[in-house]
Coordinates of C-alpha atoms and ligand atoms in Angstrom, one line a residue:
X14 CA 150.4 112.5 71.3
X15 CA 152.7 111.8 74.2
X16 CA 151.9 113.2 77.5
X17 CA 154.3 114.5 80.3
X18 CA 153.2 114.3 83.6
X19 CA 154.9 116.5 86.2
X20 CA 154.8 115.6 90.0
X21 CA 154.6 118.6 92.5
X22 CA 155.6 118.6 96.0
X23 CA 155.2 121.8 97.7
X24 CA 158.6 122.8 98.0
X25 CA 159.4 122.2 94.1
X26 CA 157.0 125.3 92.7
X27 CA 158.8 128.3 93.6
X28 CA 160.8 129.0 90.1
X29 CA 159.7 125.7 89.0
X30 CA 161.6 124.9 85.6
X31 CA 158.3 122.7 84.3
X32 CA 155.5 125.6 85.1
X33 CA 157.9 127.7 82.5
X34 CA 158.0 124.6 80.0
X35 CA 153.9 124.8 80.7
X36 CA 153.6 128.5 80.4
X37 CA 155.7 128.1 77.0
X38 CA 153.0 125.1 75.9
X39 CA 150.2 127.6 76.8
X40 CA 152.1 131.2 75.1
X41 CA 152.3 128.8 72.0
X42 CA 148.7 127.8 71.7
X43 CA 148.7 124.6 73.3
X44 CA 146.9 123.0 76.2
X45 CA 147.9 121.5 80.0
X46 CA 146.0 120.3 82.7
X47 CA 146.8 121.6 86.2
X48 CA 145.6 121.9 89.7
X49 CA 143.7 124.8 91.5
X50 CA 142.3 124.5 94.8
X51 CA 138.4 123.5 93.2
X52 CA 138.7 121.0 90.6
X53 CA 141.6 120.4 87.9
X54 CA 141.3 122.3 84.7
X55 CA 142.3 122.2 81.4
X56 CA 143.9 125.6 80.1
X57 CA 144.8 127.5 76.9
X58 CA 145.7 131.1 76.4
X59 CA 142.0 132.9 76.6
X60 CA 143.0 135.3 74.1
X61 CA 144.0 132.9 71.6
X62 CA 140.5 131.8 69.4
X63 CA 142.8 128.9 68.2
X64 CA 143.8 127.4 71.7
X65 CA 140.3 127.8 73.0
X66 CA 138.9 125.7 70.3
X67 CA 141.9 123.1 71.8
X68 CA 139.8 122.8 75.2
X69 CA 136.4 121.8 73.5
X70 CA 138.2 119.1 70.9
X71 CA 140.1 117.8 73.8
X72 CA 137.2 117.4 76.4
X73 CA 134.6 116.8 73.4
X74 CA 132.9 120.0 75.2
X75 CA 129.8 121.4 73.4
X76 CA 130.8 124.9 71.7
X77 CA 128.4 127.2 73.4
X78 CA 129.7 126.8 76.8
X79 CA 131.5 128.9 77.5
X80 CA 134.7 128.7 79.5
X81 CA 136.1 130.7 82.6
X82 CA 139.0 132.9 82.1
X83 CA 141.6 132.5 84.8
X84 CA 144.2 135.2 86.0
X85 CA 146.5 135.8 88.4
X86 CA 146.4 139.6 88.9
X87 CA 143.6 142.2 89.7
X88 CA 144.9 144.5 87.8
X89 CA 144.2 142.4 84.8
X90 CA 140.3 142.1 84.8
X91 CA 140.7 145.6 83.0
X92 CA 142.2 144.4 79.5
X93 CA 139.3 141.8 79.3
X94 CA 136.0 143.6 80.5
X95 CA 134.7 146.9 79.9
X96 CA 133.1 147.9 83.1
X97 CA 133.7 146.5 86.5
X98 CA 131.1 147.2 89.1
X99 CA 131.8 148.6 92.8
X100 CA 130.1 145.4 94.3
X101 CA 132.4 142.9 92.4
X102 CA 135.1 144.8 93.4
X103 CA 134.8 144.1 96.8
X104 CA 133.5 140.4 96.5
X105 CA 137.3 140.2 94.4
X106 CA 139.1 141.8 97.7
X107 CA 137.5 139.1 100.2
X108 CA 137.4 136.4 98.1
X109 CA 139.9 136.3 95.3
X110 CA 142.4 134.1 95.3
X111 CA 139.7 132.1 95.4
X112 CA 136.5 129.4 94.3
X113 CA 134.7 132.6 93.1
X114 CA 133.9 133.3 89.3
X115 CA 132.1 136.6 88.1
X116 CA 130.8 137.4 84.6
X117 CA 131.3 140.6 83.1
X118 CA 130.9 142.5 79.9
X119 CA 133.7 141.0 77.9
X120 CA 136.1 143.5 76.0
X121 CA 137.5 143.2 72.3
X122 CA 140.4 140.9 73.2
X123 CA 138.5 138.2 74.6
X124 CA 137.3 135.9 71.3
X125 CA 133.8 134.5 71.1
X126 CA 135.8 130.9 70.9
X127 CA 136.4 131.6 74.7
X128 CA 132.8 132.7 76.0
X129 CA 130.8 130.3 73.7
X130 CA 129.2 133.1 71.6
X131 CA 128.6 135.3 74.5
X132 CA 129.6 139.1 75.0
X133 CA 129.9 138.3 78.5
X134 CA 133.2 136.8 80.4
X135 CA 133.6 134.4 83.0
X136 CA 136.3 135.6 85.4
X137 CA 138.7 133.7 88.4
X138 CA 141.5 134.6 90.4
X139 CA 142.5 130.7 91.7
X140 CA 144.1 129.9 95.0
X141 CA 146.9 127.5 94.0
X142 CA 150.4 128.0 93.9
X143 CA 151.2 125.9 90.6
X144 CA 147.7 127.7 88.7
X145 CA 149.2 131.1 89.8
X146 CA 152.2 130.6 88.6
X147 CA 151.2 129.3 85.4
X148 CA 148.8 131.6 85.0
X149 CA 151.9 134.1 85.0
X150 CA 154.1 132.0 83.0
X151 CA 151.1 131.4 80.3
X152 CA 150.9 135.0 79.3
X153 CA 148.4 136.0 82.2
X154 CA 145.1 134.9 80.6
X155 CA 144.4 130.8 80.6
X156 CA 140.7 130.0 79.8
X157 CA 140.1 126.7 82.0
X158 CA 137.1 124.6 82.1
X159 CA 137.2 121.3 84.3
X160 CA 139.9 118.8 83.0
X161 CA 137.5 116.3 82.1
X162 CA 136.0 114.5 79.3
X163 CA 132.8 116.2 79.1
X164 CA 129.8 114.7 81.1
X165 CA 132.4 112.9 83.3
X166 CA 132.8 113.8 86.9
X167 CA 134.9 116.8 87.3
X168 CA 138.5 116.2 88.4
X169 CA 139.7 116.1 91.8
X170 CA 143.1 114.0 91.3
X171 CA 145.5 114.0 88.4
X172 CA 144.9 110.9 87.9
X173 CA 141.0 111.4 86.9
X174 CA 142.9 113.8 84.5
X175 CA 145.1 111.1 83.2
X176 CA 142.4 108.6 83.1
X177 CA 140.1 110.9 80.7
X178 CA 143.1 112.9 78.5
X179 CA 146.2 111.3 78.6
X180 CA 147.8 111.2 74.8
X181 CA 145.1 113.8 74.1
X182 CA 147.2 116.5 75.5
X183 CA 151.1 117.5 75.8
X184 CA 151.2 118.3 79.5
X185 CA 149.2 117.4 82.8
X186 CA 151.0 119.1 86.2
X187 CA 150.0 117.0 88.9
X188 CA 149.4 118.7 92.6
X189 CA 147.6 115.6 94.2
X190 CA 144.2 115.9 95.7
X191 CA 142.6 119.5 95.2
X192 CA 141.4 121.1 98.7
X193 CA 138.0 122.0 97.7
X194 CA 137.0 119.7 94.9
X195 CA 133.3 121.3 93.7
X196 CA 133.4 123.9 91.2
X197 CA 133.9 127.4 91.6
X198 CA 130.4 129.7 93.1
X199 CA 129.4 131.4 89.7
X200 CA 128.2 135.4 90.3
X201 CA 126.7 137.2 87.2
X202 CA 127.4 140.8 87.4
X203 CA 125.9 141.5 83.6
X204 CA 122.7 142.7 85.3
X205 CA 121.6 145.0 87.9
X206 CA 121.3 142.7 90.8
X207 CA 124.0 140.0 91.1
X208 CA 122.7 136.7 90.1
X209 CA 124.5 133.4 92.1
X210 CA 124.1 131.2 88.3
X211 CA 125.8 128.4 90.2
X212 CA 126.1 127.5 93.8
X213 CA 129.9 126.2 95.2
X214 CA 132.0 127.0 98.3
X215 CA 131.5 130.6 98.5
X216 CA 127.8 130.7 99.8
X217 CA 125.0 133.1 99.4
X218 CA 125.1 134.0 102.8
X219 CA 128.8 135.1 102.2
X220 CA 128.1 137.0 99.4
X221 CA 125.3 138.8 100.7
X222 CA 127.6 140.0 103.6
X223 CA 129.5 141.4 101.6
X224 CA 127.2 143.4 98.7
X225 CA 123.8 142.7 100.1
X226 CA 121.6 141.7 97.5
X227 CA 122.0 138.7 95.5
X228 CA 119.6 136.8 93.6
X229 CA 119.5 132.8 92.7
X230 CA 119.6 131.7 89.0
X231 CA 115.1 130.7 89.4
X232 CA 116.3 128.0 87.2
X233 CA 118.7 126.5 90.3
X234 CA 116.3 127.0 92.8
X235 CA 112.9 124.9 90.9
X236 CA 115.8 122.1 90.6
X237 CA 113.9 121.0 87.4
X238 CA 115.1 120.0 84.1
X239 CA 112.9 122.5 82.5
X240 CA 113.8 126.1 81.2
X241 CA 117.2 127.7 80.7
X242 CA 120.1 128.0 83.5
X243 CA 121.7 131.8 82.6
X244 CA 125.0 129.4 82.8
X245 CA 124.7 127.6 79.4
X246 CA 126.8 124.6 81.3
X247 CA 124.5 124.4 83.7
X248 CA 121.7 122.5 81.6
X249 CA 124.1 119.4 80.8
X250 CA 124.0 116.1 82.6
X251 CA 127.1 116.7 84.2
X252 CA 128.9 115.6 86.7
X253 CA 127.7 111.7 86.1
X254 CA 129.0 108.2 86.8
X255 CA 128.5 105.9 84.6
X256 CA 126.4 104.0 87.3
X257 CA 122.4 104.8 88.3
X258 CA 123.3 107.4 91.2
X259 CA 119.9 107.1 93.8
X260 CA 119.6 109.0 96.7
X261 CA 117.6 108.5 100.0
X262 CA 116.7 111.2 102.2
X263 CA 115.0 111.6 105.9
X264 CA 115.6 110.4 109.3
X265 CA 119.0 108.5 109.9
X266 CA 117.9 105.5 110.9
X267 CA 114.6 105.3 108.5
X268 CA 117.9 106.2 105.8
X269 CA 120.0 103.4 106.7
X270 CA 117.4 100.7 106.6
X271 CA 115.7 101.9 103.5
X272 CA 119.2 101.8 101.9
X273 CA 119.9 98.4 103.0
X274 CA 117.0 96.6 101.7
X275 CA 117.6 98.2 98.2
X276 CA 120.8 97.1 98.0
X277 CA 119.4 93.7 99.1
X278 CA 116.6 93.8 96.2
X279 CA 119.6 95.0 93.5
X280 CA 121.7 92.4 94.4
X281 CA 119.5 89.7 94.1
X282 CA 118.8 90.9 90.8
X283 CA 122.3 90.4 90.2
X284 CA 123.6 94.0 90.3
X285 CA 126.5 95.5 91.5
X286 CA 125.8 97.9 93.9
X287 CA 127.8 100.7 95.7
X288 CA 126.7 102.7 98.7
X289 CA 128.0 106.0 99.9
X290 CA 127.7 106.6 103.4
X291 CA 129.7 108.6 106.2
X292 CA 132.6 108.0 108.8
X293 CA 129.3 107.7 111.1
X294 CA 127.1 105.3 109.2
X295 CA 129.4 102.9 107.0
X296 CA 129.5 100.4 109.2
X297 CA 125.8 100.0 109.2
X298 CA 125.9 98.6 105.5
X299 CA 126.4 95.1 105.5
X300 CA 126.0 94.7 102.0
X301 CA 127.9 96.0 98.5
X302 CA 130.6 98.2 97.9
X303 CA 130.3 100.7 100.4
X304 CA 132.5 103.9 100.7
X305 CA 132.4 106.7 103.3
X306 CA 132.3 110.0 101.5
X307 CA 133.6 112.2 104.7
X308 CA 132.4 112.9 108.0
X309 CA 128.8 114.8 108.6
X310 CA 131.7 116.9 111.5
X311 CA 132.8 118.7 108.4
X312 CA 131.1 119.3 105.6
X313 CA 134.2 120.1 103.5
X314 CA 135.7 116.8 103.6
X315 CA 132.6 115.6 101.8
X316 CA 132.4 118.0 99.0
X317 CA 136.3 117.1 98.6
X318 CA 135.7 113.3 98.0
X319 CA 132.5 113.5 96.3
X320 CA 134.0 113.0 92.5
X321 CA 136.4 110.7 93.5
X322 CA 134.2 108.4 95.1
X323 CA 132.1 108.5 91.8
X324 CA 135.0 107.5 89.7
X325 CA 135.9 104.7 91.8
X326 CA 132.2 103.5 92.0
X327 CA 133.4 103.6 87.4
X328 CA 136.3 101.9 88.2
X329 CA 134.8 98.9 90.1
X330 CA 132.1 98.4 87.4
X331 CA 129.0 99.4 89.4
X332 CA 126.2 99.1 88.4
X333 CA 123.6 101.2 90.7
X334 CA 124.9 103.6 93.3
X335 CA 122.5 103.9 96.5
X336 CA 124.0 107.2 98.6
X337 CA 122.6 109.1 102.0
X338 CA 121.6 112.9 101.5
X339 CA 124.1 115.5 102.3
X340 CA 121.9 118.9 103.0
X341 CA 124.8 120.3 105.5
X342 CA 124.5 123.9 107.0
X343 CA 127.2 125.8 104.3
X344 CA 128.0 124.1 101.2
X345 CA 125.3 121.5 101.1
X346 CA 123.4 123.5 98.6
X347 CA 126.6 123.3 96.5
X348 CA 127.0 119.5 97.3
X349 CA 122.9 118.7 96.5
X350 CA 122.9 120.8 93.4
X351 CA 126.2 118.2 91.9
X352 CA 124.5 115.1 93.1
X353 CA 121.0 115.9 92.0
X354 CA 122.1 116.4 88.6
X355 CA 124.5 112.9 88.8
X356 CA 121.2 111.1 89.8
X357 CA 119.0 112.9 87.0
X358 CA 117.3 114.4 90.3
X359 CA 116.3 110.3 91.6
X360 CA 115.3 111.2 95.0
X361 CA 113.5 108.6 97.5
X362 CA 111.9 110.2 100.7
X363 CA 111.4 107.7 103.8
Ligands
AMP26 P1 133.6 124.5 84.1 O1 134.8 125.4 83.9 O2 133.7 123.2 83.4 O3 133.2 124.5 85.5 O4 132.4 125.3 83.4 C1 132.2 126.7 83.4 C2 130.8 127.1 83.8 O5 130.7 128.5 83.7 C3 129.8 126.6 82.8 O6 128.6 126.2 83.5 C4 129.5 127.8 81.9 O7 128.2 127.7 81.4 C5 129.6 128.9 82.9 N1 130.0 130.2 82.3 C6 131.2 130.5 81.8 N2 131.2 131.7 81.1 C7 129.9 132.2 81.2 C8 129.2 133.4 80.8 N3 129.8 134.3 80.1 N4 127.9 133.5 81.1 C9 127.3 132.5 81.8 N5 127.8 131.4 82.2 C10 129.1 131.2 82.0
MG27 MG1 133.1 121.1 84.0

């Protein structure tokens, strides 16, 4: 299959000719790739069995998980759920457009192709231009899972996209690097208290502001392999290089030096060995690849290179991957939850 790529600038989305050719693509049961302000994802019309099944052939996803259903209109969460709760309400009024997904009761019109089995729906309102409009262009309802081969690192740039799909799918919009780049927070709303299933931008702490009582997914917070996630995605090894990912944790200094014999000991072994650092420490790795994933100033700029740093670590064929520990004040729970599960939970303490 030949694949079109379309280059966005900001000025060329307004009544953008492309998004319609998309929106046509996605009315007709096909699939496109394109940009929201988390990660890019790969969409289909949700109300189409047929065009969800497209999503899991082209990502080789596993059928029962499910995927979210993105729209670009409030008023639409009523054709696809039965109830919707006061409390989600107002989290959708602070937070939507935005990196927050709730699950609902899902109505008639949603197939079980779309929710992996489930009765329940997976809802987003995305904060990008070029989803919105396609979103509108695409018939109003795109079921969008990460545009990724599955068990790859989610991604971040269109060319990640290209890299895992291209001649797998007709269409790939490219919006250059996402703003966020970790997956949307996930908020079930299928029970009586509001259960975070999976932890991204939108904190706890924010949520609870707004609604007051949330619980944790016990599953998330025992960070063990053990059990069930409520989020059937949850229990793959996602988000995973292709190299060992290892992470080192306590003081700074004790970090650093620990760090710097291992990559010593791997390379004398003959390894190739990558190091993810900061804009404060790289310079204190003498050895290996060594990249700096952001600055520890702002915690955003290292959730939004995270990915992308672990695709060029593929890229450059290494071999073992030794990085620092990122428990920052706001989205470092988000941050630790993606790398824990890219290091199968390898944690050294020094
Ligand atoms: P992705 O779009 O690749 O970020 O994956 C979507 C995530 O949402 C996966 O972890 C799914 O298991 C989860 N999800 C989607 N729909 C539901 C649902 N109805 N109930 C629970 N989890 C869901
Ligand atoms: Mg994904």
């Amino acid at each position: 299959m030949e694949t079109i790529i379309v280059k966005f600038t900001e000025d060329t989305i307004q009544n953008n000719e492309k998004i319609k050719t998309a929106g046509k693509i996605i009315r007709e049961g096909g699939v496109v790739a394109f940009p929201t302000e988390t990660v890019y994802g790969l969409g289909a019309d949700a109300l189409n069995s047929r065009a969800s099944q497209k999503i899991y052939a082209a990502k080789g996803r596993p059928s029962d998980n499910p995927l979210i259903v993105h729209i670009s209109n409030i008023e639409d969460l009523r054709k696809i759920t039965i109830e919707v709760p006061e409390k989600a309400k107002k989290l959708a009024a602070r937070f939507w457009p935005g990196p927050l997904t709730m699950i609902f009761e899902k109505s008639e019109v949603v197939p079980l192709e779309t929710t992996g089995g489930l009765q329940t729906v997976a809802v987003r309102m995305p904060n990008h231009p070029i989803a919105l409009a396609l979103i509108q262009e695409g018939g109003g309802f795109i079921a969008a899972p990460s545009a990724n081969i599955s068990g790859r690192p989610s991604p971040t740039l269109a060319e990640h996209v290209i890299f895992d799909l291209y001649g797998r799918i007709p269409m790939i919009l490219d919006g250059g690097l996402v703003g966020i780049g970790l997956e949307s927070t996930i908020v079930d709303f299928s029970e009586e208290i509001p259960m975070i299933l999976r932890p991204g931008y939108i904190t706890k702490e924010m949520i609870q502001e707004v609604i007051g009582e949330v619980r944790v997914d016990p599953w998330l917070v025992a960070a063990s392999e053990e059990g069930h996630p409520k989020a059937p995605g949850m229990k793959y090894k996602h988000y995973a290089p292709k190299a060992q990912l290892i992470l080192v944790s306590g003081v700074q200094e004790r970090v650093q030096k620990k760090i710097n014999n291992l990559v010593k000991e791997a390379m004398e072994a003959g390894k190739q060995v990558g190091i993810i650092g900061t804009d404060e420490t790289y310079l204190e790795y003498p050895y290996g690849i060594v990249k700096s994933i952001g600055t520890r100033t702002d915690e955003d700029t290292i959730a939004r290179h995270l990915y992308k740093i672990l695709r060029e670590f593929d890229d450059q064929k290494v071999e073992i991957i030794y990085s620092e520990y990122f428990l920052t004040p706001k989205i470092g729970q988000a941050i630790m939850n993606r790398m824990l599960k890219a290091a199968g939970q390898q944690v050294i303490e020094v």
